């Protein structure tokens, strides 16, 4: 499916897709974000994490599947993916009776491959990245007898565009839409849909600063590969944006936002705690950009953040929570030398209790430390109510233990957020 | 507010409440549970975890607040609570300009008291349980100048009953409604509403087996205190059911379900992973009862599980996830003696990799163990794809290391679930 000249997506293709997939996908809710009450923005969330397999990919997959002729349907499709496309394909394949081979990276969580298999897909684990999965798919399909579906496929993009159609239908007053960027298909399609239905609507993309492939492509004028560094927004970790997506976006995108990982972790927690919704790091990237203060020009405006996915396995969710609590100053890790006399531990415990912090873990080390032989180092993790509380405790500890060491997820005034 | 003769709630009170609170609460969605596709039940979820402060309590609080006269509104109210009532009161007090004193147990998570304070409530931390908080409230309010609101207050119960009204309106075909039981107010009110609007609708209560106060009350014929043992469904941990709630329920409840903690942990994970919703242990108790197989008579019927709350602080959520993964066989902890020769670790690592399990943590202990001096014990936590996978790994480890020890959250065939 690698086109000689890239395909620029049109609104007509999206309109056709909307009719074609109508019966097989969920019209997800667009709801006012509860965080709006704490910010100067009117944020709305387009909750595509509530699709059956937890992401908007299902829309694109269904559009491509329904368009297959009988012969191709029987032969089945190959879907190289790092998660969402594979799950969506497994489920839609199950509904439409199309054999699906999901090609996933070796490192994908066991529960993901398990769920694809449960839904009837043939699962192949290979390599490190989506790009490796695509290579594998091309190699095993040399005769071209099967369709290989990626998110840069024009039919897949057209299906994804229905997110944009639904947004403008659900909230015609939308001033701006912010879209997470994996390989760019969702952004390209949403842009085409929103600009067509409401020409004044701003459309922004958001990606993680660790893998800024869209920003690099925009700067270079063509898709360029960037190193894929593991990060919280795993679902956005494509090394390069799609040719078709880029051709569609070029010259028409209002802004591209590059978001710090720390804000992505915060946004995951915020969505969990305030909205009571599960979204993955990729899925909250748009909201994270707002939280990081990257869009001051949208103050007072109605901005829709697309929550593109909620496929985070529980183990990873739990780790993300800890990171998020760490960067929000609600978990704090430090090491202090506790003198080996009877009051040593008591003084430390009292200092922590004084600031109403709660001990989460406590360990000691006597041998592998650089301190006098009369001290035991205590490694402590505590939970605090908020950043103010954490800063007060920090101050207090510094006074008591001048050599106290705080862990990397340190509370930093410049990271402070309302 | 302790009545001489208990107050039996009527449908009229609920109808009045519905009109009174209309503007100030969210009509929460009733959605088909995605888990239905894996079970023989048609499960629907009434998502009251999506209320602004994450629980149905807000409905009851708002009804009581709106009914206050000007003088009482000015004096403010005292709300003893272990979380949801306090949050709901803080928020509704903020909206209606009513001073709120939230009395919370000392042990409540720092983020909870923090959020109540953020919303403008005066927060007092006291004692261990809600009952301690009630005692404190009565003591400080000896002159009776302020209203003390508990979930057994008739106005609060009437407000909670709007959950039942919405359920029958949203899904008139409802065959049964299952309701989590804290002090019983929500169950009593839902029962009155559902039975009135659809006389054939079954109404069940669900509570955690560790604090079975409603079951004990039903067996005794009157409310009796049970010990409050810490458990995953913290929000249901009242020592005793309310007098008014019990008088309303007595003789009219179709069934009371007592749910194992392990199934509550599983239900929290299921709701997170499949529905992409955050619900607390108390909130998922009804769904957990279905998952435990306690309601075979509802097979093929339309059963609505009330998701009563989603107020789980992230730290606790993360711990609940680990418990849930443990009981589902997706996390497994074991200890094996690794001989001190160069191949010792390699053999163990190979055994784990063979079954595609992923190492989550690894530690060793040489001193505090009962084994020969030539072995180091390795404490290992691994993630597996599912129970089958976990059982295969267990078998494999038993063959290699006859003295292997597995941790308490062991995979147990009788806990197996589809």
JSON list of N, CA, C and O in Angstrom, two decimals, chain B residues 283-326:
[
{"chain": "B", "resi": 283, "resn": "UNK", "atom": "N", "xyz": [-18.04, 0.74, 44.88]},
{"chain": "B", "resi": 283, "resn": "UNK", "atom": "CA", "xyz": [-18.84, 1.01, 43.69]},
{"chain": "B", "resi": 283, "resn": "UNK", "atom": "C", "xyz": [-19.08, -0.19, 42.80]},
{"chain": "B", "resi": 283, "resn": "UNK", "atom": "O", "xyz": [-20.09, -0.27, 42.11]},
{"chain": "B", "resi": 284, "resn": "UNK", "atom": "N", "xyz": [-18.13, -1.13, 42.78]},
{"chain": "B", "resi": 284, "resn": "UNK", "atom": "CA", "xyz": [-18.27, -2.28, 41.87]},
{"chain": "B", "resi": 284, "resn": "UNK", "atom": "C", "xyz": [-18.87, -3.50, 42.56]},
{"chain": "B", "resi": 284, "resn": "UNK", "atom": "O", "xyz": [-18.94, -4.59, 41.97]},
{"chain": "B", "resi": 285, "resn": "UNK", "atom": "N", "xyz": [-19.28, -3.35, 43.81]},
{"chain": "B", "resi": 285, "resn": "UNK", "atom": "CA", "xyz": [-19.68, -4.52, 44.59]},
{"chain": "B", "resi": 285, "resn": "UNK", "atom": "C", "xyz": [-20.82, -5.31, 43.92]},
{"chain": "B", "resi": 285, "resn": "UNK", "atom": "O", "xyz": [-20.83, -6.54, 43.94]},
{"chain": "B", "resi": 286, "resn": "UNK", "atom": "N", "xyz": [-21.75, -4.59, 43.28]},
{"chain": "B", "resi": 286, "resn": "UNK", "atom": "CA", "xyz": [-22.88, -5.26, 42.62]},
{"chain": "B", "resi": 286, "resn": "UNK", "atom": "C", "xyz": [-22.37, -6.10, 41.45]},
{"chain": "B", "resi": 286, "resn": "UNK", "atom": "O", "xyz": [-22.74, -7.27, 41.29]},
{"chain": "B", "resi": 287, "resn": "UNK", "atom": "N", "xyz": [-21.50, -5.51, 40.65]},
{"chain": "B", "resi": 287, "resn": "UNK", "atom": "CA", "xyz": [-20.95, -6.25, 39.51]},
{"chain": "B", "resi": 287, "resn": "UNK", "atom": "C", "xyz": [-20.12, -7.44, 39.99]},
{"chain": "B", "resi": 287, "resn": "UNK", "atom": "O", "xyz": [-20.16, -8.53, 39.40]},
{"chain": "B", "resi": 288, "resn": "UNK", "atom": "N", "xyz": [-19.39, -7.25, 41.08]},
{"chain": "B", "resi": 288, "resn": "UNK", "atom": "CA", "xyz": [-18.58, -8.34, 41.63]},
{"chain": "B", "resi": 288, "resn": "UNK", "atom": "C", "xyz": [-19.46, -9.53, 42.02]},
{"chain": "B", "resi": 288, "resn": "UNK", "atom": "O", "xyz": [-19.07, -10.69, 41.85]},
{"chain": "B", "resi": 289, "resn": "UNK", "atom": "N", "xyz": [-20.66, -9.24, 42.52]},
{"chain": "B", "resi": 289, "resn": "UNK", "atom": "CA", "xyz": [-21.58, -10.32, 42.90]},
{"chain": "B", "resi": 289, "resn": "UNK", "atom": "C", "xyz": [-21.95, -11.15, 41.68]},
{"chain": "B", "resi": 289, "resn": "UNK", "atom": "O", "xyz": [-22.00, -12.38, 41.74]},
{"chain": "B", "resi": 290, "resn": "UNK", "atom": "N", "xyz": [-22.19, -10.47, 40.55]},
{"chain": "B", "resi": 290, "resn": "UNK", "atom": "CA", "xyz": [-22.51, -11.20, 39.32]},
{"chain": "B", "resi": 290, "resn": "UNK", "atom": "C", "xyz": [-21.32, -12.03, 38.88]},
{"chain": "B", "resi": 290, "resn": "UNK", "atom": "O", "xyz": [-21.44, -13.21, 38.54]},
{"chain": "B", "resi": 291, "resn": "UNK", "atom": "N", "xyz": [-20.12, -11.41, 38.92]},
{"chain": "B", "resi": 291, "resn": "UNK", "atom": "CA", "xyz": [-18.91, -12.11, 38.49]},
{"chain": "B", "resi": 291, "resn": "UNK", "atom": "C", "xyz": [-18.62, -13.33, 39.37]},
{"chain": "B", "resi": 291, "resn": "UNK", "atom": "O", "xyz": [-18.06, -14.32, 38.91]},
{"chain": "B", "resi": 292, "resn": "UNK", "atom": "N", "xyz": [-19.01, -13.25, 40.64]},
{"chain": "B", "resi": 292, "resn": "UNK", "atom": "CA", "xyz": [-18.77, -14.39, 41.54]},
{"chain": "B", "resi": 292, "resn": "UNK", "atom": "C", "xyz": [-19.77, -15.51, 41.30]},
{"chain": "B", "resi": 292, "resn": "UNK", "atom": "O", "xyz": [-19.66, -16.59, 41.89]},
{"chain": "B", "resi": 293, "resn": "UNK", "atom": "N", "xyz": [-20.77, -15.26, 40.44]},
{"chain": "B", "resi": 293, "resn": "UNK", "atom": "CA", "xyz": [-21.76, -16.31, 40.15]},
{"chain": "B", "resi": 293, "resn": "UNK", "atom": "C", "xyz": [-22.84, -16.41, 41.20]},
{"chain": "B", "resi": 293, "resn": "UNK", "atom": "O", "xyz": [-23.46, -17.46, 41.36]},
{"chain": "B", "resi": 294, "resn": "UNK", "atom": "N", "xyz": [-23.09, -15.32, 41.93]},
{"chain": "B", "resi": 294, "resn": "UNK", "atom": "CA", "xyz": [-24.07, -15.38, 43.02]},
{"chain": "B", "resi": 294, "resn": "UNK", "atom": "C", "xyz": [-25.52, -15.24, 42.54]},
{"chain": "B", "resi": 294, "resn": "UNK", "atom": "O", "xyz": [-26.43, -15.43, 43.32]},
{"chain": "B", "resi": 295, "resn": "UNK", "atom": "N", "xyz": [-25.70, -14.89, 41.25]},
{"chain": "B", "resi": 295, "resn": "UNK", "atom": "CA", "xyz": [-27.08, -14.64, 40.80]},
{"chain": "B", "resi": 295, "resn": "UNK", "atom": "C", "xyz": [-27.43, -15.45, 39.55]},
{"chain": "B", "resi": 295, "resn": "UNK", "atom": "O", "xyz": [-27.87, -14.90, 38.54]},
{"chain": "B", "resi": 296, "resn": "UNK", "atom": "N", "xyz": [-27.28, -16.78, 39.62]},
{"chain": "B", "resi": 296, "resn": "UNK", "atom": "CA", "xyz": [-27.56, -17.61, 38.43]},
{"chain": "B", "resi": 296, "resn": "UNK", "atom": "C", "xyz": [-28.99, -17.40, 37.91]},
{"chain": "B", "resi": 296, "resn": "UNK", "atom": "O", "xyz": [-29.24, -17.54, 36.72]},
{"chain": "B", "resi": 297, "resn": "UNK", "atom": "N", "xyz": [-29.90, -17.03, 38.81]},
{"chain": "B", "resi": 297, "resn": "UNK", "atom": "CA", "xyz": [-31.30, -16.84, 38.39]},
{"chain": "B", "resi": 297, "resn": "UNK", "atom": "C", "xyz": [-31.49, -15.66, 37.44]},
{"chain": "B", "resi": 297, "resn": "UNK", "atom": "O", "xyz": [-32.54, -15.54, 36.81]},
{"chain": "B", "resi": 298, "resn": "UNK", "atom": "N", "xyz": [-30.46, -14.81, 37.32]},
{"chain": "B", "resi": 298, "resn": "UNK", "atom": "CA", "xyz": [-30.59, -13.64, 36.44]},
{"chain": "B", "resi": 298, "resn": "UNK", "atom": "C", "xyz": [-30.01, -13.89, 35.04]},
{"chain": "B", "resi": 298, "resn": "UNK", "atom": "O", "xyz": [-29.97, -13.00, 34.21]},
{"chain": "B", "resi": 299, "resn": "UNK", "atom": "N", "xyz": [-29.57, -15.12, 34.80]},
{"chain": "B", "resi": 299, "resn": "UNK", "atom": "CA", "xyz": [-29.01, -15.45, 33.48]},
{"chain": "B", "resi": 299, "resn": "UNK", "atom": "C", "xyz": [-29.98, -15.10, 32.36]},
{"chain": "B", "resi": 299, "resn": "UNK", "atom": "O", "xyz": [-31.15, -15.43, 32.45]},
{"chain": "B", "resi": 300, "resn": "UNK", "atom": "N", "xyz": [-29.46, -14.42, 31.34]},
{"chain": "B", "resi": 300, "resn": "UNK", "atom": "CA", "xyz": [-30.31, -14.06, 30.20]},
{"chain": "B", "resi": 300, "resn": "UNK", "atom": "C", "xyz": [-31.22, -12.86, 30.47]},
{"chain": "B", "resi": 300, "resn": "UNK", "atom": "O", "xyz": [-31.92, -12.40, 29.59]},
{"chain": "B", "resi": 301, "resn": "UNK", "atom": "N", "xyz": [-31.19, -12.37, 31.72]},
{"chain": "B", "resi": 301, "resn": "UNK", "atom": "CA", "xyz": [-32.05, -11.22, 32.05]},
{"chain": "B", "resi": 301, "resn": "UNK", "atom": "C", "xyz": [-31.26, -9.91, 31.98]},
{"chain": "B", "resi": 301, "resn": "UNK", "atom": "O", "xyz": [-30.04, -9.91, 31.92]},
{"chain": "B", "resi": 302, "resn": "UNK", "atom": "N", "xyz": [-31.99, -8.81, 32.06]},
{"chain": "B", "resi": 302, "resn": "UNK", "atom": "CA", "xyz": [-31.34, -7.49, 32.05]},
{"chain": "B", "resi": 302, "resn": "UNK", "atom": "C", "xyz": [-31.13, -7.03, 33.48]},
{"chain": "B", "resi": 302, "resn": "UNK", "atom": "O", "xyz": [-32.08, -6.64, 34.16]},
{"chain": "B", "resi": 303, "resn": "UNK", "atom": "N", "xyz": [-29.90, -7.10, 33.92]},
{"chain": "B", "resi": 303, "resn": "UNK", "atom": "CA", "xyz": [-29.60, -6.71, 35.29]},
{"chain": "B", "resi": 303, "resn": "UNK", "atom": "C", "xyz": [-28.78, -5.43, 35.30]},
{"chain": "B", "resi": 303, "resn": "UNK", "atom": "O", "xyz": [-27.75, -5.34, 34.64]},
{"chain": "B", "resi": 304, "resn": "UNK", "atom": "N", "xyz": [-29.25, -4.45, 36.04]},
{"chain": "B", "resi": 304, "resn": "UNK", "atom": "CA", "xyz": [-28.51, -3.19, 36.17]},
{"chain": "B", "resi": 304, "resn": "UNK", "atom": "C", "xyz": [-27.70, -3.22, 37.46]},
{"chain": "B", "resi": 304, "resn": "UNK", "atom": "O", "xyz": [-28.24, -3.42, 38.54]},
{"chain": "B", "resi": 305, "resn": "UNK", "atom": "N", "xyz": [-26.39, -3.06, 37.32]},
{"chain": "B", "resi": 305, "resn": "UNK", "atom": "CA", "xyz": [-25.53, -2.95, 38.50]},
{"chain": "B", "resi": 305, "resn": "UNK", "atom": "C", "xyz": [-25.27, -1.46, 38.74]},
{"chain": "B", "resi": 305, "resn": "UNK", "atom": "O", "xyz": [-24.79, -0.77, 37.83]},
{"chain": "B", "resi": 306, "resn": "UNK", "atom": "N", "xyz": [-25.61, -0.98, 39.92]},
{"chain": "B", "resi": 306, "resn": "UNK", "atom": "CA", "xyz": [-25.33, 0.43, 40.21]},
{"chain": "B", "resi": 306, "resn": "UNK", "atom": "C", "xyz": [-23.85, 0.57, 40.56]},
{"chain": "B", "resi": 306, "resn": "UNK", "atom": "O", "xyz": [-23.35, -0.11, 41.46]},
{"chain": "B", "resi": 307, "resn": "UNK", "atom": "N", "xyz": [-23.15, 1.39, 39.78]},
{"chain": "B", "resi": 307, "resn": "UNK", "atom": "CA", "xyz": [-21.76, 1.73, 40.10]},
{"chain": "B", "resi": 307, "resn": "UNK", "atom": "C", "xyz": [-21.86, 3.00, 40.94]},
{"chain": "B", "resi": 307, "resn": "UNK", "atom": "O", "xyz": [-21.98, 4.10, 40.43]},
{"chain": "B", "resi": 308, "resn": "UNK", "atom": "N", "xyz": [-21.82, 2.81, 42.26]},
{"chain": "B", "resi": 308, "resn": "UNK", "atom": "CA", "xyz": [-22.21, 3.90, 43.15]},
{"chain": "B", "resi": 308, "resn": "UNK", "atom": "C", "xyz": [-21.13, 4.95, 43.34]},
{"chain": "B", "resi": 308, "resn": "UNK", "atom": "O", "xyz": [-21.42, 6.08, 43.71]},
{"chain": "B", "resi": 309, "resn": "UNK", "atom": "N", "xyz": [-19.87, 4.59, 43.09]},
{"chain": "B", "resi": 309, "resn": "UNK", "atom": "CA", "xyz": [-18.83, 5.58, 43.31]},
{"chain": "B", "resi": 309, "resn": "UNK", "atom": "C", "xyz": [-17.52, 5.26, 42.61]},
{"chain": "B", "resi": 309, "resn": "UNK", "atom": "O", "xyz": [-17.22, 4.11, 42.29]},
{"chain": "B", "resi": 310, "resn": "UNK", "atom": "N", "xyz": [-16.74, 6.31, 42.39]},
{"chain": "B", "resi": 310, "resn": "UNK", "atom": "CA", "xyz": [-15.45, 6.15, 41.74]},
{"chain": "B", "resi": 310, "resn": "UNK", "atom": "C", "xyz": [-14.37, 6.91, 42.49]},
{"chain": "B", "resi": 310, "resn": "UNK", "atom": "O", "xyz": [-13.42, 7.41, 41.90]},
{"chain": "B", "resi": 311, "resn": "UNK", "atom": "N", "xyz": [-14.54, 7.00, 43.81]},
{"chain": "B", "resi": 311, "resn": "UNK", "atom": "CA", "xyz": [-13.56, 7.76, 44.58]},
{"chain": "B", "resi": 311, "resn": "UNK", "atom": "C", "xyz": [-12.52, 6.85, 45.22]},
{"chain": "B", "resi": 311, "resn": "UNK", "atom": "O", "xyz": [-12.64, 6.44, 46.36]},
{"chain": "B", "resi": 312, "resn": "UNK", "atom": "N", "xyz": [-11.55, 6.53, 44.42]},
{"chain": "B", "resi": 312, "resn": "UNK", "atom": "CA", "xyz": [-10.47, 5.69, 44.90]},
{"chain": "B", "resi": 312, "resn": "UNK", "atom": "C", "xyz": [-9.22, 6.52, 44.66]},
{"chain": "B", "resi": 312, "resn": "UNK", "atom": "O", "xyz": [-8.98, 6.99, 43.56]},
{"chain": "B", "resi": 313, "resn": "UNK", "atom": "N", "xyz": [-8.45, 6.79, 45.71]},
{"chain": "B", "resi": 313, "resn": "UNK", "atom": "CA", "xyz": [-7.27, 7.61, 45.44]},
{"chain": "B", "resi": 313, "resn": "UNK", "atom": "C", "xyz": [-6.28, 6.76, 44.69]},
{"chain": "B", "resi": 313, "resn": "UNK", "atom": "O", "xyz": [-6.31, 5.53, 44.76]},
{"chain": "B", "resi": 314, "resn": "UNK", "atom": "N", "xyz": [-5.43, 7.43, 43.92]},
{"chain": "B", "resi": 314, "resn": "UNK", "atom": "CA", "xyz": [-4.59, 6.69, 42.97]},
{"chain": "B", "resi": 314, "resn": "UNK", "atom": "C", "xyz": [-3.71, 5.66, 43.64]},
{"chain": "B", "resi": 314, "resn": "UNK", "atom": "O", "xyz": [-3.47, 4.58, 43.10]},
{"chain": "B", "resi": 315, "resn": "UNK", "atom": "N", "xyz": [-3.21, 5.99, 44.83]},
{"chain": "B", "resi": 315, "resn": "UNK", "atom": "CA", "xyz": [-2.34, 5.04, 45.52]},
{"chain": "B", "resi": 315, "resn": "UNK", "atom": "C", "xyz": [-3.10, 3.76, 45.83]},
{"chain": "B", "resi": 315, "resn": "UNK", "atom": "O", "xyz": [-2.62, 2.66, 45.59]},
{"chain": "B", "resi": 316, "resn": "UNK", "atom": "N", "xyz": [-4.32, 3.92, 46.32]},
{"chain": "B", "resi": 316, "resn": "UNK", "atom": "CA", "xyz": [-5.14, 2.77, 46.65]},
{"chain": "B", "resi": 316, "resn": "UNK", "atom": "C", "xyz": [-5.55, 2.01, 45.38]},
{"chain": "B", "resi": 316, "resn": "UNK", "atom": "O", "xyz": [-5.61, 0.78, 45.36]},
{"chain": "B", "resi": 317, "resn": "UNK", "atom": "N", "xyz": [-5.79, 2.76, 44.32]},
{"chain": "B", "resi": 317, "resn": "UNK", "atom": "CA", "xyz": [-6.14, 2.13, 43.04]},
{"chain": "B", "resi": 317, "resn": "UNK", "atom": "C", "xyz": [-5.00, 1.23, 42.60]},
{"chain": "B", "resi": 317, "resn": "UNK", "atom": "O", "xyz": [-5.22, 0.08, 42.19]},
{"chain": "B", "resi": 318, "resn": "UNK", "atom": "N", "xyz": [-3.80, 1.76, 42.70]},
{"chain": "B", "resi": 318, "resn": "UNK", "atom": "CA", "xyz": [-2.65, 0.99, 42.28]},
{"chain": "B", "resi": 318, "resn": "UNK", "atom": "C", "xyz": [-2.52, -0.28, 43.11]},
{"chain": "B", "resi": 318, "resn": "UNK", "atom": "O", "xyz": [-2.23, -1.37, 42.59]},
{"chain": "B", "resi": 319, "resn": "UNK", "atom": "N", "xyz": [-2.77, -0.19, 44.41]},
{"chain": "B", "resi": 319, "resn": "UNK", "atom": "CA", "xyz": [-2.70, -1.38, 45.26]},
{"chain": "B", "resi": 319, "resn": "UNK", "atom": "C", "xyz": [-3.82, -2.37, 44.91]},
{"chain": "B", "resi": 319, "resn": "UNK", "atom": "O", "xyz": [-3.61, -3.58, 44.89]},
{"chain": "B", "resi": 320, "resn": "UNK", "atom": "N", "xyz": [-5.01, -1.81, 44.62]},
{"chain": "B", "resi": 320, "resn": "UNK", "atom": "CA", "xyz": [-6.13, -2.67, 44.26]},
{"chain": "B", "resi": 320, "resn": "UNK", "atom": "C", "xyz": [-5.84, -3.41, 42.96]},
{"chain": "B", "resi": 320, "resn": "UNK", "atom": "O", "xyz": [-6.16, -4.58, 42.80]},
{"chain": "B", "resi": 321, "resn": "UNK", "atom": "N", "xyz": [-5.22, -2.70, 42.02]},
{"chain": "B", "resi": 321, "resn": "UNK", "atom": "CA", "xyz": [-4.85, -3.32, 40.75]},
{"chain": "B", "resi": 321, "resn": "UNK", "atom": "C", "xyz": [-3.96, -4.53, 41.01]},
{"chain": "B", "resi": 321, "resn": "UNK", "atom": "O", "xyz": [-4.17, -5.61, 40.49]},
{"chain": "B", "resi": 322, "resn": "UNK", "atom": "N", "xyz": [-2.95, -4.33, 41.88]},
{"chain": "B", "resi": 322, "resn": "UNK", "atom": "CA", "xyz": [-2.04, -5.44, 42.14]},
{"chain": "B", "resi": 322, "resn": "UNK", "atom": "C", "xyz": [-2.75, -6.62, 42.77]},
{"chain": "B", "resi": 322, "resn": "UNK", "atom": "O", "xyz": [-2.51, -7.77, 42.40]},
{"chain": "B", "resi": 323, "resn": "UNK", "atom": "N", "xyz": [-3.66, -6.34, 43.73]},
{"chain": "B", "resi": 323, "resn": "UNK", "atom": "CA", "xyz": [-4.44, -7.44, 44.32]},
{"chain": "B", "resi": 323, "resn": "UNK", "atom": "C", "xyz": [-5.25, -8.15, 43.24]},
{"chain": "B", "resi": 323, "resn": "UNK", "atom": "O", "xyz": [-5.31, -9.37, 43.18]},
{"chain": "B", "resi": 324, "resn": "UNK", "atom": "N", "xyz": [-5.89, -7.34, 42.41]},
{"chain": "B", "resi": 324, "resn": "UNK", "atom": "CA", "xyz": [-6.75, -7.89, 41.36]},
{"chain": "B", "resi": 324, "resn": "UNK", "atom": "C", "xyz": [-5.95, -8.74, 40.38]},
{"chain": "B", "resi": 324, "resn": "UNK", "atom": "O", "xyz": [-6.38, -9.82, 39.97]},
{"chain": "B", "resi": 325, "resn": "UNK", "atom": "N", "xyz": [-4.76, -8.24, 40.01]},
{"chain": "B", "resi": 325, "resn": "UNK", "atom": "CA", "xyz": [-3.91, -9.01, 39.09]},
{"chain": "B", "resi": 325, "resn": "UNK", "atom": "C", "xyz": [-3.47, -10.29, 39.78]},
{"chain": "B", "resi": 325, "resn": "UNK", "atom": "O", "xyz": [-3.37, -11.35, 39.16]},
{"chain": "B", "resi": 326, "resn": "UNK", "atom": "N", "xyz": [-3.21, -10.19, 41.07]},
{"chain": "B", "resi": 326, "resn": "UNK", "atom": "CA", "xyz": [-2.80, -11.37, 41.83]},
{"chain": "B", "resi": 326, "resn": "UNK", "atom": "C", "xyz": [-3.89, -12.44, 41.85]},
{"chain": "B", "resi": 326, "resn": "UNK", "atom": "O", "xyz": [-3.66, -13.58, 41.46]}
]
